[in-house]
Tab-separated table of C-alpha atoms and ligand atoms in Angstrom:
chain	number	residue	atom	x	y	z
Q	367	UNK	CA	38.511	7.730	-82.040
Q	368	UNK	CA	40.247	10.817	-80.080
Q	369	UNK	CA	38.410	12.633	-78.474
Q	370	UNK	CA	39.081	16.313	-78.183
Q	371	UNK	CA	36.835	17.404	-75.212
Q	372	UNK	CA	35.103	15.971	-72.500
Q	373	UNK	CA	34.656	17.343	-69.208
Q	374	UNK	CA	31.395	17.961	-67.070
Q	375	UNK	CA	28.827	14.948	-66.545
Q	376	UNK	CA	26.251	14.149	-69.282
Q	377	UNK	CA	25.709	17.317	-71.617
Q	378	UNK	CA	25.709	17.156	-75.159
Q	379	UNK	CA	28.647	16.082	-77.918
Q	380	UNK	CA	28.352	18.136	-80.618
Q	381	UNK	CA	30.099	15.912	-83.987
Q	382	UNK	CA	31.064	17.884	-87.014
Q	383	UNK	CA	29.919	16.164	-90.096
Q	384	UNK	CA	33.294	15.514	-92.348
Q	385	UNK	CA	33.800	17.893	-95.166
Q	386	UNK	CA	31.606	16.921	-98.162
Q	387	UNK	CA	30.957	17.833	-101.824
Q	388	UNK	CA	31.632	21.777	-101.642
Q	389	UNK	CA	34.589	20.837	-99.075
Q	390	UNK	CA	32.389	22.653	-96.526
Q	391	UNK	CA	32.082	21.186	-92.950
Q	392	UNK	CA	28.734	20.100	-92.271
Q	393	UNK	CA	26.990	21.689	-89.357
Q	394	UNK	CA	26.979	21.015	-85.984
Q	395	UNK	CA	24.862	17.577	-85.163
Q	396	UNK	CA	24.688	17.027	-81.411
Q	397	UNK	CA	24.600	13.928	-79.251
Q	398	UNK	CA	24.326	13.000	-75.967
Q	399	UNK	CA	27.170	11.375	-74.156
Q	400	UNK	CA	26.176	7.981	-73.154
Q	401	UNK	CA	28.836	7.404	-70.179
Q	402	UNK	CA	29.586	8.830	-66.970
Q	403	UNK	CA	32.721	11.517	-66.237
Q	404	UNK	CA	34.787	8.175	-66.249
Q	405	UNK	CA	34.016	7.068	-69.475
Q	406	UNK	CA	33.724	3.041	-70.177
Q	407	UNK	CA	36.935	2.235	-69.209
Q	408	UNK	CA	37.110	4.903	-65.905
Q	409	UNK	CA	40.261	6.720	-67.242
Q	410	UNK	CA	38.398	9.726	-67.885
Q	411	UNK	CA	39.600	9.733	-71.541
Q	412	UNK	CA	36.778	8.483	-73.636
Q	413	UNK	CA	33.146	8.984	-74.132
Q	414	UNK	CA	30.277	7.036	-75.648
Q	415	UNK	CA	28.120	7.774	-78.022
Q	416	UNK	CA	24.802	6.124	-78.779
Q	417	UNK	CA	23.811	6.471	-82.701
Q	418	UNK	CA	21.177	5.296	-84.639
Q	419	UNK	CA	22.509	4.911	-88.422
Q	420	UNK	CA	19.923	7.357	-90.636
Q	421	UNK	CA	18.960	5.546	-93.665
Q	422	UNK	CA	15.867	6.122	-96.039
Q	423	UNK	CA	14.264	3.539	-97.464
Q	424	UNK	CA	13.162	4.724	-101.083
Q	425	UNK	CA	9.652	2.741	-101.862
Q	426	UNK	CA	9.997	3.385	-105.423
Q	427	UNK	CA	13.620	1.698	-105.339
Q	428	UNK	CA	12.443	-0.871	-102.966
Q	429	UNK	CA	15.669	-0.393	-101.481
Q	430	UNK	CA	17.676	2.028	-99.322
Q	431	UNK	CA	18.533	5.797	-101.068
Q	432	UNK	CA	22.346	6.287	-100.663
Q	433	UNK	CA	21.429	9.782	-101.149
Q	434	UNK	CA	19.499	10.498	-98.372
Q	435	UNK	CA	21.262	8.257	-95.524
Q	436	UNK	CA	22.240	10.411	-92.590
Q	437	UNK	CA	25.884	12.367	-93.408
Q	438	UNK	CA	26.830	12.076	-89.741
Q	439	UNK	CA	25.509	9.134	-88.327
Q	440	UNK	CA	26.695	6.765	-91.181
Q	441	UNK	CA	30.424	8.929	-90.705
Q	442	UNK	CA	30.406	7.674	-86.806
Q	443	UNK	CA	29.467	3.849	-87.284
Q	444	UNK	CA	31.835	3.402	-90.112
Q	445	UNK	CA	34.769	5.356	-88.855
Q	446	UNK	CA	37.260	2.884	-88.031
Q	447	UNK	CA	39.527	2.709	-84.782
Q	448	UNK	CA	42.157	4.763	-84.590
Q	449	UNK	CA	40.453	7.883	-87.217
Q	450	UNK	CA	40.316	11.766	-85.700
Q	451	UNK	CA	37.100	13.104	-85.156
Q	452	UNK	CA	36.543	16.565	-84.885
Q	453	UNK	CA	34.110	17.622	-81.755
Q	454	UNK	CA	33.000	20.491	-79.897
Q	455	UNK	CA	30.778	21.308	-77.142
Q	456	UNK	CA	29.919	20.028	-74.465
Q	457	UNK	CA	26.949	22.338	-74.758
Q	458	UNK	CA	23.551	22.209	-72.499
Q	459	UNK	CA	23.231	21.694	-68.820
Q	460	UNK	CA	20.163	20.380	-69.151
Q	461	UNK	CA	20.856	16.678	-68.422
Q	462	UNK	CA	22.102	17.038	-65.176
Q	463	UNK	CA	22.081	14.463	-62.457
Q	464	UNK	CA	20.830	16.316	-58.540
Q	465	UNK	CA	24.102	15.922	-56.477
Q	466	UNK	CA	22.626	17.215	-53.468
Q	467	UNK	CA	20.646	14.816	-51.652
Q	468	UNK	CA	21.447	11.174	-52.939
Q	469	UNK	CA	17.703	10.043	-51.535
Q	470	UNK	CA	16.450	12.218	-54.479
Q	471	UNK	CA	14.131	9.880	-57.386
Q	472	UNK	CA	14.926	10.179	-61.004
Q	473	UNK	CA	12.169	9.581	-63.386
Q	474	UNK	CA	13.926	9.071	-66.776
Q	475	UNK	CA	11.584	9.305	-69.781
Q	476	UNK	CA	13.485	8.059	-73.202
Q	477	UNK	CA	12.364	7.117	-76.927
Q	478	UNK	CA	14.679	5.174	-78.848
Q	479	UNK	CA	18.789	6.949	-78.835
Q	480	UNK	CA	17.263	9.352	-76.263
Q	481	UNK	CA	18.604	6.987	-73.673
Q	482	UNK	CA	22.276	7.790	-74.148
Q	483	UNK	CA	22.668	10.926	-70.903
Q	484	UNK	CA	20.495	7.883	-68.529
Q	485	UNK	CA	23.386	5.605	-69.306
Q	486	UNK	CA	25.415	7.464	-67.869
Q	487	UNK	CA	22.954	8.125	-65.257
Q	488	UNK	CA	22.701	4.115	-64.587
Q	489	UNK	CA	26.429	3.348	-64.660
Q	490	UNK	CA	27.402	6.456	-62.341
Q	491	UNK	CA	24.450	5.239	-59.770
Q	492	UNK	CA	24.963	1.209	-60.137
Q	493	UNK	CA	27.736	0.140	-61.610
Q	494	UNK	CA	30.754	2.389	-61.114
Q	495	UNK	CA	32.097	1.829	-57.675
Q	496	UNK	CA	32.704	5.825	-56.470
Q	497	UNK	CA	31.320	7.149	-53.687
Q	498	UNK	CA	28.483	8.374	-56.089
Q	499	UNK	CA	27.578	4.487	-55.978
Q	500	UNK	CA	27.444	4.105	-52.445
Q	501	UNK	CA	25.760	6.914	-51.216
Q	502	UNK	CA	22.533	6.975	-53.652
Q	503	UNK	CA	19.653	5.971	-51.635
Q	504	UNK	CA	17.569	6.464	-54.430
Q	505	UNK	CA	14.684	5.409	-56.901
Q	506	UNK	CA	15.961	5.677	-60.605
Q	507	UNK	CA	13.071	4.782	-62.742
Q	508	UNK	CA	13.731	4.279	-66.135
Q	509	UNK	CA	10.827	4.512	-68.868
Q	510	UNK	CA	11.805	3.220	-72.065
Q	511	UNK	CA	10.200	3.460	-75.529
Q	512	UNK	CA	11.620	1.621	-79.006
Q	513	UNK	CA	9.379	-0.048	-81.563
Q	514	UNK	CA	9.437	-3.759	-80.390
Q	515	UNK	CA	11.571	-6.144	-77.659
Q	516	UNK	CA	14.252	-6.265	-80.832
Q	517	UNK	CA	14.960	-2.390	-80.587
Q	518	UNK	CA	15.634	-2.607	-76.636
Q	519	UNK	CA	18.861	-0.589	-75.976
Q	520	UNK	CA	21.342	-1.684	-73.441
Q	521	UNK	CA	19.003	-4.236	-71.932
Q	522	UNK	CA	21.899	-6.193	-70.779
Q	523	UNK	CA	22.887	-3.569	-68.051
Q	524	UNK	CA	19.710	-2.664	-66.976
Q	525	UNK	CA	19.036	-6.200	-65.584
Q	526	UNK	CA	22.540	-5.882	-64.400
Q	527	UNK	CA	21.948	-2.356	-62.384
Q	528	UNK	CA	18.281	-3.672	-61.499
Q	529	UNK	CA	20.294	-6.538	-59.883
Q	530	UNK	CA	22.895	-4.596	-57.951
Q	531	UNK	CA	21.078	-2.676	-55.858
Q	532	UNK	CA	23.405	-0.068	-53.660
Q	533	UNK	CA	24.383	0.033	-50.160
Q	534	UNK	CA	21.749	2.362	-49.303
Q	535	UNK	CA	19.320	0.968	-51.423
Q	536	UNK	CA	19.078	3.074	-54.345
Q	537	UNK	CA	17.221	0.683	-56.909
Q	538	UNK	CA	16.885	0.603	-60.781
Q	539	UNK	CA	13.184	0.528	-61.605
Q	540	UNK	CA	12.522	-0.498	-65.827
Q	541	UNK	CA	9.664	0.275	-67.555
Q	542	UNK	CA	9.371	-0.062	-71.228
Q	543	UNK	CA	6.799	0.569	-73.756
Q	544	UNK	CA	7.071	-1.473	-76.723
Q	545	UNK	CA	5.148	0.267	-79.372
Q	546	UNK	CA	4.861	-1.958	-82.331
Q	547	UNK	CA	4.079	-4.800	-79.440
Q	548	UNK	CA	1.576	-3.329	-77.117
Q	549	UNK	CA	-1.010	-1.385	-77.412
Q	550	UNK	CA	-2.411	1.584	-75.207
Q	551	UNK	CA	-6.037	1.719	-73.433
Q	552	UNK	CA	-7.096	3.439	-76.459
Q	553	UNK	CA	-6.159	0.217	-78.802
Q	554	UNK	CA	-3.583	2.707	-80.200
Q	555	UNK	CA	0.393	2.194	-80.176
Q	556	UNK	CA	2.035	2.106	-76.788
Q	557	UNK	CA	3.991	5.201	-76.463
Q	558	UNK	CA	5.952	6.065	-73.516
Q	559	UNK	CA	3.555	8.642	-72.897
Q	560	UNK	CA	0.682	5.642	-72.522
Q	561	UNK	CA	3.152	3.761	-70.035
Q	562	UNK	CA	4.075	6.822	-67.891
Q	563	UNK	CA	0.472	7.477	-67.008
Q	564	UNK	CA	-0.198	3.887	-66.067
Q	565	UNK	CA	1.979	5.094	-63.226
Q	566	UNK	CA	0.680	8.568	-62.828
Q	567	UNK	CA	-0.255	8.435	-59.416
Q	568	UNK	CA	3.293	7.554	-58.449
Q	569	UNK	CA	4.606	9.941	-60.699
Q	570	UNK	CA	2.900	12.348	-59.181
Q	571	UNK	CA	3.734	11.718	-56.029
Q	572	UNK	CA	7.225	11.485	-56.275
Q	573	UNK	CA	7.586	14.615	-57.939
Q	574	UNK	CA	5.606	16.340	-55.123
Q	575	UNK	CA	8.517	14.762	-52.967
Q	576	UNK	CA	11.241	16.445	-55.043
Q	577	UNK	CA	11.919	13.434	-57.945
Q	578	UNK	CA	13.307	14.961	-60.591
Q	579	UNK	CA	12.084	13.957	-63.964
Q	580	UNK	CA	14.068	13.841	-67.431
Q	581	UNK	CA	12.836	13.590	-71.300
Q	582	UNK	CA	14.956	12.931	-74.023
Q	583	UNK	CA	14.753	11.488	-77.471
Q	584	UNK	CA	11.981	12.546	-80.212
Q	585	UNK	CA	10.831	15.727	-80.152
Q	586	UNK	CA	7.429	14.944	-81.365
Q	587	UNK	CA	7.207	12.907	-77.999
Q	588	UNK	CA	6.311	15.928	-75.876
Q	589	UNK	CA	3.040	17.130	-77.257
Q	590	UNK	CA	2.022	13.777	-76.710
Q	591	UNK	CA	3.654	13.877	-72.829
Q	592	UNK	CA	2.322	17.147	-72.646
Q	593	UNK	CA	-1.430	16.121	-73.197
Q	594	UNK	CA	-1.218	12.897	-70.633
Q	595	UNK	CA	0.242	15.096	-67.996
Q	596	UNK	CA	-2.637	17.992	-68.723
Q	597	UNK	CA	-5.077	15.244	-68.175
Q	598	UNK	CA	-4.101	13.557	-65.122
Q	599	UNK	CA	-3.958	17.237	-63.759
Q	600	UNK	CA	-7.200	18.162	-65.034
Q	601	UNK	CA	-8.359	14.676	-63.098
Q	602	UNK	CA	-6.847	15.471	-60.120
Q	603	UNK	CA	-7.764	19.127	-59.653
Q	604	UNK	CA	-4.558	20.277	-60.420
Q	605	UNK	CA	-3.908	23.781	-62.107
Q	606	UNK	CA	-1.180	21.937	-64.789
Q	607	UNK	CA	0.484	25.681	-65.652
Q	608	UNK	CA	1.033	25.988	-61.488
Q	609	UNK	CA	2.206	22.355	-61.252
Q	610	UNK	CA	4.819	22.422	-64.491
Q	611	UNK	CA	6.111	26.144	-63.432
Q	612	UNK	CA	6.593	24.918	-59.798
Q	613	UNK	CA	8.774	21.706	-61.185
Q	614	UNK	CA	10.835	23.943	-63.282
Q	615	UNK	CA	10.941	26.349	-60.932
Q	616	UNK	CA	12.520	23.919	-58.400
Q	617	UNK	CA	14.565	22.474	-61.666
Q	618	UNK	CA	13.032	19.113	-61.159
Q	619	UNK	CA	11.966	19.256	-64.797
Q	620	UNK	CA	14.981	18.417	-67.191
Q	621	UNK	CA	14.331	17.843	-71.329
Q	622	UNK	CA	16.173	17.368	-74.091
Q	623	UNK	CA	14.854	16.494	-76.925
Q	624	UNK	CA	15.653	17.060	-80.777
X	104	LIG	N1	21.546	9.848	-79.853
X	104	LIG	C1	21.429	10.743	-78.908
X	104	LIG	O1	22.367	10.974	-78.141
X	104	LIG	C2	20.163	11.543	-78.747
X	104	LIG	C3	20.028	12.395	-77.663
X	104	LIG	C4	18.876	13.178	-77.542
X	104	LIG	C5	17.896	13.078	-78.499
X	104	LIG	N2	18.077	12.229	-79.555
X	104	LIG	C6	16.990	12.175	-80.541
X	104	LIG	O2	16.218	11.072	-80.161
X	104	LIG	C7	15.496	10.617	-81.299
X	104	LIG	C8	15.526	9.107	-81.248
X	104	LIG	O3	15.289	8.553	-82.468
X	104	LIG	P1	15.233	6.998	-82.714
X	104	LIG	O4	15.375	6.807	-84.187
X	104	LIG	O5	16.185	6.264	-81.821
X	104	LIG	O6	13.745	6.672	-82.237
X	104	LIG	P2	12.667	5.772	-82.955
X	104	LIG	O7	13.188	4.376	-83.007
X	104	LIG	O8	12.198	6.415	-84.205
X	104	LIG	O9	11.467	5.856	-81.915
X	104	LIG	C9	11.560	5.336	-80.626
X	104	LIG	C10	10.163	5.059	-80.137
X	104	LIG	O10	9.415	6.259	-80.042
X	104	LIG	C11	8.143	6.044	-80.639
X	104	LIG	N3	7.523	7.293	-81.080
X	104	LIG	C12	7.420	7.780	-82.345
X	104	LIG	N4	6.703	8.925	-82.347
X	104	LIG	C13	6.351	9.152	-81.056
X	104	LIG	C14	5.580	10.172	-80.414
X	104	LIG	N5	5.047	11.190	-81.108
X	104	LIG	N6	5.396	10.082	-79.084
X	104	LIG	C15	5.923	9.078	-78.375
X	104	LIG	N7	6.651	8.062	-78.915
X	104	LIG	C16	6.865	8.118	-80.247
X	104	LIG	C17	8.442	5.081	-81.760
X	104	LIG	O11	7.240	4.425	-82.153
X	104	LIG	P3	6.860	4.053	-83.674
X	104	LIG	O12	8.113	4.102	-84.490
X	104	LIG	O13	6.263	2.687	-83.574
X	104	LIG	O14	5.837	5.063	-84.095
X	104	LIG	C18	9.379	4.128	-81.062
X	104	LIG	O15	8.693	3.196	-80.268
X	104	LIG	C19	16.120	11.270	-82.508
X	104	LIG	O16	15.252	12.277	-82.951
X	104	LIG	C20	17.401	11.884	-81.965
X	104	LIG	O17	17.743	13.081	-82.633
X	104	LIG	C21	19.143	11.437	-79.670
């Protein structure tokens, strides 16, 4: 795959669909880069991409619906090595790591692909030896949501990141809520939301602190994020409108989410 951009740290790929039916290019469908500035390999020449093949399962067929899978996901996982894919972007800052103070805590909120820009995050702040590396002193807590322990993405280097702490003991911290597995204090599924306010308190207080706290993945996630973080406001006799403007105020409040 060649890629025909990449510069800044963690904003968003934007793939062109190939040219289909009418001959017209497809529109824009955007990802988020799932490596650090180095890329995989630390040449600086390649990015990853984390994506989900779209297919629709037709009820009446009992089968999958060729005609409905996803025109740009199924194009990435069966282009072959080698092929030209057109890009643009990046576009977004949103997804930004803090580079100020490496003490600063990263709360990382994901469902499913949403993970890709904390990959980055994780390799850049455990496994990459820079000076990034060495000088985080840092909690990066990630919070995970896919539908059961078979859906976990990149498992294999989050035990590897949790297990190499840094120098100055910046630490992985792994939460994940497994939603077809666990349930919520409700009975209901076990949505990230339901996990993150098991640790509200925390939350809270690293945020007051200056953590900075990321969202990414479904869309329909936030109303649901929303409500829990109204609540635990609400219960702690906090106005929620002062609280959210002051974090994005301070840009400790990052989302992306589509
Ligand atoms: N690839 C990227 O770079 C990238 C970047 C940014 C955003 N995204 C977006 O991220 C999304 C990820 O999709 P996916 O197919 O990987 O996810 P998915 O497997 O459909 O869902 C992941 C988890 O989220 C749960 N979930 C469903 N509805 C929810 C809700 N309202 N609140 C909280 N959790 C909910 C699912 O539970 P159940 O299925 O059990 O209900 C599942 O456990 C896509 O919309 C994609 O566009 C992707």
């Amino acid at each position: 795959m060649k890629l025909l951009l990449l510069s800044s740290l963690l904003c968003s790929a934007s793939a062109f669909s190939p040219a289909f039916g009418d001959g017209k290019p497809h529109s824009v469908r955007l990802y988020s880069i799932a490596s650090s500035r180095y890329g995989d390999d630390m040449t600086g020449n390649t990015a990853s991409l984390c994506v989900r093949r779209a297919t629709y399962w037709c009820e009446e067929l009992k089968a999958d619906d060729p005609a409905k899978k996803g025109i740009c996901s199924n194009y990435l996982c069966d282009t072959a090595p080698g092929a030209e894919v057109k890009m643009t972007g990046p576009s977004g800052k949103v997804m930004l790591m803090p580079e100020e103070d490496p003490k600063t805590d990263l709360i990382m909120v994901a469902t499913g692909t949403g993970i890709a820009p904390y990959r980055g995050f994780i390799r850049r702040l455990f496994m990459e030896e820079t000076p990034a590396r060495e000088a985080y002193a840092g909690e990066a807590w990630l919070f995970l949501g896919v539908a059961n322990s078979d859906a976990l993405l990149y498992d294999d280097e989050w035990q590897e990141a949790k297990a190499n702490p840094t120098a100055n003991g910046g630490k992985l911290r792994l939460d994940y809520a497994l939603s077809r597995e666990a349930t919520n204090k409700k009975g209901g599924k076990m949505y990230i939301q339901d996990k993150v306010e098991e640790y509200a308190d925390e939350v809270f207080t690293k945020l007051d602190t200056g953590a900075h706290i990321y969202f990414c993945g479904l869309k329909g996630m936030m109303p649901g994020i929303q409500d829990m973080l109204k609540e635990v406001c609400a219960g702690k006799g906090i106005d929620y409108d002062e609280w959210l403007g002051g974090l994005k105020k301070n840009k400790q409040w990052h989302v992306e989410v589509y």
